[in-house]
XYZ file of C-alpha atoms in Angstrom:
336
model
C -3.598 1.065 37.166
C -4.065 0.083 33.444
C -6.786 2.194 32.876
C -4.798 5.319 34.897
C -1.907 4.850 32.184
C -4.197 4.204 29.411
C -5.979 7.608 30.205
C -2.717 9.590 30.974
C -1.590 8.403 27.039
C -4.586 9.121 25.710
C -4.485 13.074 27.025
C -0.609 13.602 25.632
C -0.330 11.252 22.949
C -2.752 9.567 20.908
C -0.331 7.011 19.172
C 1.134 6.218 23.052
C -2.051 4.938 23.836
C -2.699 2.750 20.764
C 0.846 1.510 21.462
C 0.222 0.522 24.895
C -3.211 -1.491 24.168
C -1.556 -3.077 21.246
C 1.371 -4.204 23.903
C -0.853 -5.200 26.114
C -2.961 -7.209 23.447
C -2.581 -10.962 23.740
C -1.311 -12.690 20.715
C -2.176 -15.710 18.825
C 0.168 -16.451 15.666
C -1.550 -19.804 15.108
C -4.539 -19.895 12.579
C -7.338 -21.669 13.278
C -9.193 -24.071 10.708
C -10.337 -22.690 7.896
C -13.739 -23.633 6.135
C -14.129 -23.310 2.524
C -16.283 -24.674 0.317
C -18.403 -27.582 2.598
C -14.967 -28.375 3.586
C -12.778 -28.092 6.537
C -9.014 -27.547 6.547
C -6.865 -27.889 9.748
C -3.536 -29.574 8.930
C -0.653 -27.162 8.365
C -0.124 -28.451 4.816
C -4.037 -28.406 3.800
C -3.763 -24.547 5.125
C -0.941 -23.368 3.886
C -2.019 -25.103 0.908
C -5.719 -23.456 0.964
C -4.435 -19.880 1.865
C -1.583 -20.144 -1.151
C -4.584 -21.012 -3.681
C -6.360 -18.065 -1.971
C -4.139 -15.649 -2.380
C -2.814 -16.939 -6.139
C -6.644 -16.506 -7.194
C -7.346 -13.210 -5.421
C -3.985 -11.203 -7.075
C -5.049 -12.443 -9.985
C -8.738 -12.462 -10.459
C -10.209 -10.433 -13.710
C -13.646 -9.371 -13.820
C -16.328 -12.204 -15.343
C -18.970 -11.548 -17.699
C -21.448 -11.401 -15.018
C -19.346 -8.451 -13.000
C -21.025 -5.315 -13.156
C -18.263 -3.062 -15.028
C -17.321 -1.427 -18.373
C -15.800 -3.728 -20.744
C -15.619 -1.004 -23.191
C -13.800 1.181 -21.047
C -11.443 -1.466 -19.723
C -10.116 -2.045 -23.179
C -10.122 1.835 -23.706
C -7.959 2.160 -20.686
C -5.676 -0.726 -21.948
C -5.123 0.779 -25.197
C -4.389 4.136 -23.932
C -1.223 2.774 -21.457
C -0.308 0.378 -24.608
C 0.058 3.977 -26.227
C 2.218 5.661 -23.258
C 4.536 2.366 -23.003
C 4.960 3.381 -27.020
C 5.588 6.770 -26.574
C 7.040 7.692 -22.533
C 10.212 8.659 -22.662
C 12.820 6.892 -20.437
C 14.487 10.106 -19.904
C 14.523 12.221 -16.324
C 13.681 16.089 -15.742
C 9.827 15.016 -15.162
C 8.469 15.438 -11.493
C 10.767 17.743 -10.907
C 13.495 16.140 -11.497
C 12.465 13.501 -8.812
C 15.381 10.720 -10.637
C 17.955 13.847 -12.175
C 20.737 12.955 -9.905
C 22.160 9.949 -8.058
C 21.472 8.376 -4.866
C 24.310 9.304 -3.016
C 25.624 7.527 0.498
C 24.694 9.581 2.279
C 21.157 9.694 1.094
C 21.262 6.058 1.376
C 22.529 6.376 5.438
C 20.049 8.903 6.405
C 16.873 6.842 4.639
C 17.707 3.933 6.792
C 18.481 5.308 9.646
C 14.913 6.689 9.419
C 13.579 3.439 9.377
C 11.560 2.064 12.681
C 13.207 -1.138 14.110
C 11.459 -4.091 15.558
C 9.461 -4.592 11.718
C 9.443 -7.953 10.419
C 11.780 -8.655 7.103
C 10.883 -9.801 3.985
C 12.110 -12.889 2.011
C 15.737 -11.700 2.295
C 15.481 -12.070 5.788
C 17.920 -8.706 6.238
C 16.047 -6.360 9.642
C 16.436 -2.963 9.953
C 18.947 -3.089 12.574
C 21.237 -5.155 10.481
C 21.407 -2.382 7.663
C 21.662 0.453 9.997
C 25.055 -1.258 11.713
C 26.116 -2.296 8.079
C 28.336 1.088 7.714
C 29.739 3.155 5.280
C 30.636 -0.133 3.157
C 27.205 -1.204 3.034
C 25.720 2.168 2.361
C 28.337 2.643 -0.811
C 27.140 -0.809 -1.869
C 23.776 -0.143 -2.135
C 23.727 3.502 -3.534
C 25.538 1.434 -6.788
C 22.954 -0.939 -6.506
C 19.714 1.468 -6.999
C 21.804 4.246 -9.265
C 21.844 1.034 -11.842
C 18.650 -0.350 -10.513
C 17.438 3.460 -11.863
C 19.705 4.128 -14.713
C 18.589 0.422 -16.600
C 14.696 0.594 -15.441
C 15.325 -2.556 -14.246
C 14.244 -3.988 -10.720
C 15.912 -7.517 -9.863
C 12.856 -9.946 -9.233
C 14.097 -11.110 -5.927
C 13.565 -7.220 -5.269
C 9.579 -7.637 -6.169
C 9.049 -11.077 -4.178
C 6.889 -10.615 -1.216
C 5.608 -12.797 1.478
C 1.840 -12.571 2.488
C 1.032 -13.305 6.362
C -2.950 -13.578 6.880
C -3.804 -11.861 9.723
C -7.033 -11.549 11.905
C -8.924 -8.322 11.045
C -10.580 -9.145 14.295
C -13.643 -6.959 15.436
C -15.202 -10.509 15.907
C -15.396 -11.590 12.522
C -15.426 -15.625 12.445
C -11.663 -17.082 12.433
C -12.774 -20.143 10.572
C -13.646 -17.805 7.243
C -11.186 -16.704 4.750
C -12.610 -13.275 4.288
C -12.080 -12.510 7.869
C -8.077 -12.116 7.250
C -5.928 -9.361 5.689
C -3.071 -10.472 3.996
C 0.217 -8.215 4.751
C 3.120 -8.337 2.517
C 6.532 -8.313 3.932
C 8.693 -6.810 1.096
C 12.216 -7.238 0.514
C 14.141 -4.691 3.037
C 16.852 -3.476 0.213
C 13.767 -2.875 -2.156
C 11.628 -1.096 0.719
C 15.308 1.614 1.030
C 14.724 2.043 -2.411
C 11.345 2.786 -2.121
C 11.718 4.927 0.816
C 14.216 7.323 -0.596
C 12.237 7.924 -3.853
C 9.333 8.519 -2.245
C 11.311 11.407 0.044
C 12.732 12.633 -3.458
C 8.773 12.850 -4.717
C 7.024 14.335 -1.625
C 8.408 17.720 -2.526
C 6.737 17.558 -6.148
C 3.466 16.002 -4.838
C 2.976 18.898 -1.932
C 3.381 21.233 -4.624
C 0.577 19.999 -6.656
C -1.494 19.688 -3.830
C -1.812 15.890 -3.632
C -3.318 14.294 -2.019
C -5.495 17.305 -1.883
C -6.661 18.610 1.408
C -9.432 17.322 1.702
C -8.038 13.777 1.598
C -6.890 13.100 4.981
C -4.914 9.531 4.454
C -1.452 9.579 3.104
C -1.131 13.506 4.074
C 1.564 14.279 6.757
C -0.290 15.857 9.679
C -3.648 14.508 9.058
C -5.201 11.017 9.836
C -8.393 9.686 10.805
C -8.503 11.127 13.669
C -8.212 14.655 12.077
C -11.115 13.782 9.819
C -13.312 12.871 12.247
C -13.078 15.621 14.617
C -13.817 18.006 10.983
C -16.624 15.721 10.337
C -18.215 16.118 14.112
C -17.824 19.348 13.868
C -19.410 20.113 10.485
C -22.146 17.744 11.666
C -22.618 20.048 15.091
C -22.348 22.968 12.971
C -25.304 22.850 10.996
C -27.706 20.460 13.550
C -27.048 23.814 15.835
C -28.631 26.068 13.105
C -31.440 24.104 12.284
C -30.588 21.835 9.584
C -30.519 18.613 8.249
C -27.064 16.698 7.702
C -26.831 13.989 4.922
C -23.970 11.480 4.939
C -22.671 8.915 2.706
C -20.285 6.347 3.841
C -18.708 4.089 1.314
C -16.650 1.085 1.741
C -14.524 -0.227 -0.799
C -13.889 -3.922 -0.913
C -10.396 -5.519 -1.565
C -9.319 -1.434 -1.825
C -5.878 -2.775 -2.395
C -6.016 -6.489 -3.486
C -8.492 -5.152 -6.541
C -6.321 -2.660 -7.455
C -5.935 -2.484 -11.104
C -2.199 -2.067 -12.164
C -3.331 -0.278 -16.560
C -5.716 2.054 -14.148
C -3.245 2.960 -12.151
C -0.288 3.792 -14.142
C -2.990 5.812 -16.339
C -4.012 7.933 -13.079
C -0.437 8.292 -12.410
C 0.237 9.839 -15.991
C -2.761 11.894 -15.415
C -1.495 13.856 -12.136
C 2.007 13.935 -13.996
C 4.447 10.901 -13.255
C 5.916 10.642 -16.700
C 9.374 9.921 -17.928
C 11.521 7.550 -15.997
C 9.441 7.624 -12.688
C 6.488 6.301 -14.058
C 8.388 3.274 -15.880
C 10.046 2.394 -12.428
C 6.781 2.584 -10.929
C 5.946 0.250 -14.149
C 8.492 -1.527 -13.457
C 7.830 -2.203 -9.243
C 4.638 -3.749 -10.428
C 5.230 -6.018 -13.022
C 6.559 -9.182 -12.540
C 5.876 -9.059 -8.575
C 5.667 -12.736 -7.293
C 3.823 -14.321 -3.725
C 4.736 -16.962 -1.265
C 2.546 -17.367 1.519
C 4.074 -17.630 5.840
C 2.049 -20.099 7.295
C 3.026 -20.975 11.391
C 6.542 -20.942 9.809
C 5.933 -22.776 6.339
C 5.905 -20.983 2.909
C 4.030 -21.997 0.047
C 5.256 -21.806 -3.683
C 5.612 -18.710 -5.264
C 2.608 -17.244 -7.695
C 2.996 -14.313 -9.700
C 0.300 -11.800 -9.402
C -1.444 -9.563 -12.061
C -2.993 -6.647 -10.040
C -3.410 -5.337 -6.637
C -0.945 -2.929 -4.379
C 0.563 -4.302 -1.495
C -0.980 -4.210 2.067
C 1.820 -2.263 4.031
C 3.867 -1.145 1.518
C 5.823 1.830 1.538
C 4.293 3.239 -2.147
C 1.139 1.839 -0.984
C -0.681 4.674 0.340
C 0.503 6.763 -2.353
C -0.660 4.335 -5.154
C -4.390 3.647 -3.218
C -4.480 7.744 -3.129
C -4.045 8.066 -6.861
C -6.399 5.148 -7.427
C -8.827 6.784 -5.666
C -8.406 10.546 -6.562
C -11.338 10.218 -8.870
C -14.056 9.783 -6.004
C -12.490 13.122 -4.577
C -12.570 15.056 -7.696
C -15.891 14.014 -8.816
C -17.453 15.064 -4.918
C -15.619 18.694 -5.455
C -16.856 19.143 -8.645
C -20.299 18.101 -7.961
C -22.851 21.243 -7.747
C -24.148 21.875 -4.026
């Protein structure tokens, strides 16, 4: 019977089907011991303790001497975001105009309504649900709240506080190994509105300057992973049919958003044309961001963090895309 229903979502809906094995999954919220080091840690304390430490050192982590990367252009980098922080204006009519006019209430209403239920909060402990039955009251509120959250460049820091859940990545990796866990960050759910409704304002601007470009398939409505591996099956079959050879190369990027390195990526975002008072917000978002670790209930102590993008954010995607962008210009410009 499972397998009839997991067939019949299969043929009409991909994302039923995922849906349905995920619901079907059991789950475990417990952690097992953790060794680290020669050691073992298996009290709640000693882990929650381990995993904070973990966590504080990866978000933080600069390259050593012994790291194979450009020191030269590292400090070139720096100096040129030292010159746009000198030199960006504050001022709107960039990105078409993306921050021009206010968040209105009703702007406000419709972004959350948009949002799925059933997601876990963040460290203001506020669901979905409870915003979308807050009202016209609440909506008013909070439409003040960004409009001088946008007009002073100025994010609250209880806004940028996140909490980091480890979770299995599974595909039987050992449990007792740090590596073998993905932290997710539960963001604040007033900040992730925010978020949200920019983002809406920007996808306009971005679709009109192609970006993501087409031929990046994440972070592009209508397109997934799915979509680019049917095109890459079928350019495979395409030229194995007429007799020739078919050359991949598959590259896997390691901590894609934990490494993520915040000078790089505000200079990428200046390059494809955030300037003016979107690219200091996005400044801004970053900046300052502090950690606590959820631990079987417990948090750790906050830690303030110094790179990386956060794993299920809602800018995210966007920010890993621009990161990235140079490994899909450099592969189009590239002579066949």
């Amino acid at each position: 019977m499972r397998l009839e229903t997991a067939e019949k979502s299969f043929e009409l809906d991909t994302q039923a089907l995922w849906k349905y094995l995920r619901s079907n999954k059991p789950q475990n919220s417990n952690l097992h011991s953790i060794h680290d080091n020669g050691a073992m840690y298996a009290t709640p304390d000693d882990l929650l303790h381990l995993w904070s430490q973990h966590y504080s050192k990866l978000l933080n982590e600069q390259p050593s001497e012994s790291d194979n990367y450009d020191q030269h252009f590292k400090s070139h980098i720096e100096e040129k975001v030292s010159f746009l922080k000198d030199t960006m204006s504050m001022s709107s009519g960039e990105c078409g105009g993306v921050l021009d006019t206010r968040i209105t209430v009703n702007e406000v209403a419709c972004t959350i309504r948009s949002m799925p239920n059933h997601k876990a909060p963040g460290i203001d402990n506020i669901s979905h649900e409870a915003l979308k039955f807050g009202g016209h009251s609440l909506y008013d509120m909070l439409s003040n709240l960004y409009n001088a959250i946008i007009n002073y460049v100025h994010v609250p820091d209880q806004l940028k506080h996140n909490i980091i859940i480890p979770i299995h990545k599974g595909k039987g990796k050992p449990k007792d190994e740090l590596g073998s866990y993905r932290g997710i960050s539960l963001g604040p759910t007033i900040n992730k509105v925010l978020e949200k409704v920019i983002m809406n304002r920007l996808k306009p601007w971005l679709a009109a300057h192609d970006f993501p470009p087409s031929m990046q398939h994440s972070g592009r409505i209508g397109t997934s992973c799915v979509s680019l591996s049917y095109m890459v099956q079928e350019i495979i079959n395409y030229y194995t049919r007429n007799g020739s050879k078919v050359y991949t190369c598959l590259l896997d990027i390691k901590q894609a958003f934990d490494a993520i390195w915040w000078d790089g990526l505000l200079y990428k975002l200046s390059q494809i044309g955030i300037q003016g008072k979107l690219w200091w917000m996005f400044n801004e978002w970053l900046r300052g961001s502090t950690c606590c670790v959820l631990l079987n209930g417990d948090t750790s102590d906050s830690f303030t963090i110094s790179r990386s993008i956060k794993q299920g954010g809602l800018l995210s995607m966007f920010f890993f895309c621009v990161a990235y962008h140079d490994i899909h210009s450099y592969v189009v410009r590239t002579p066949r």
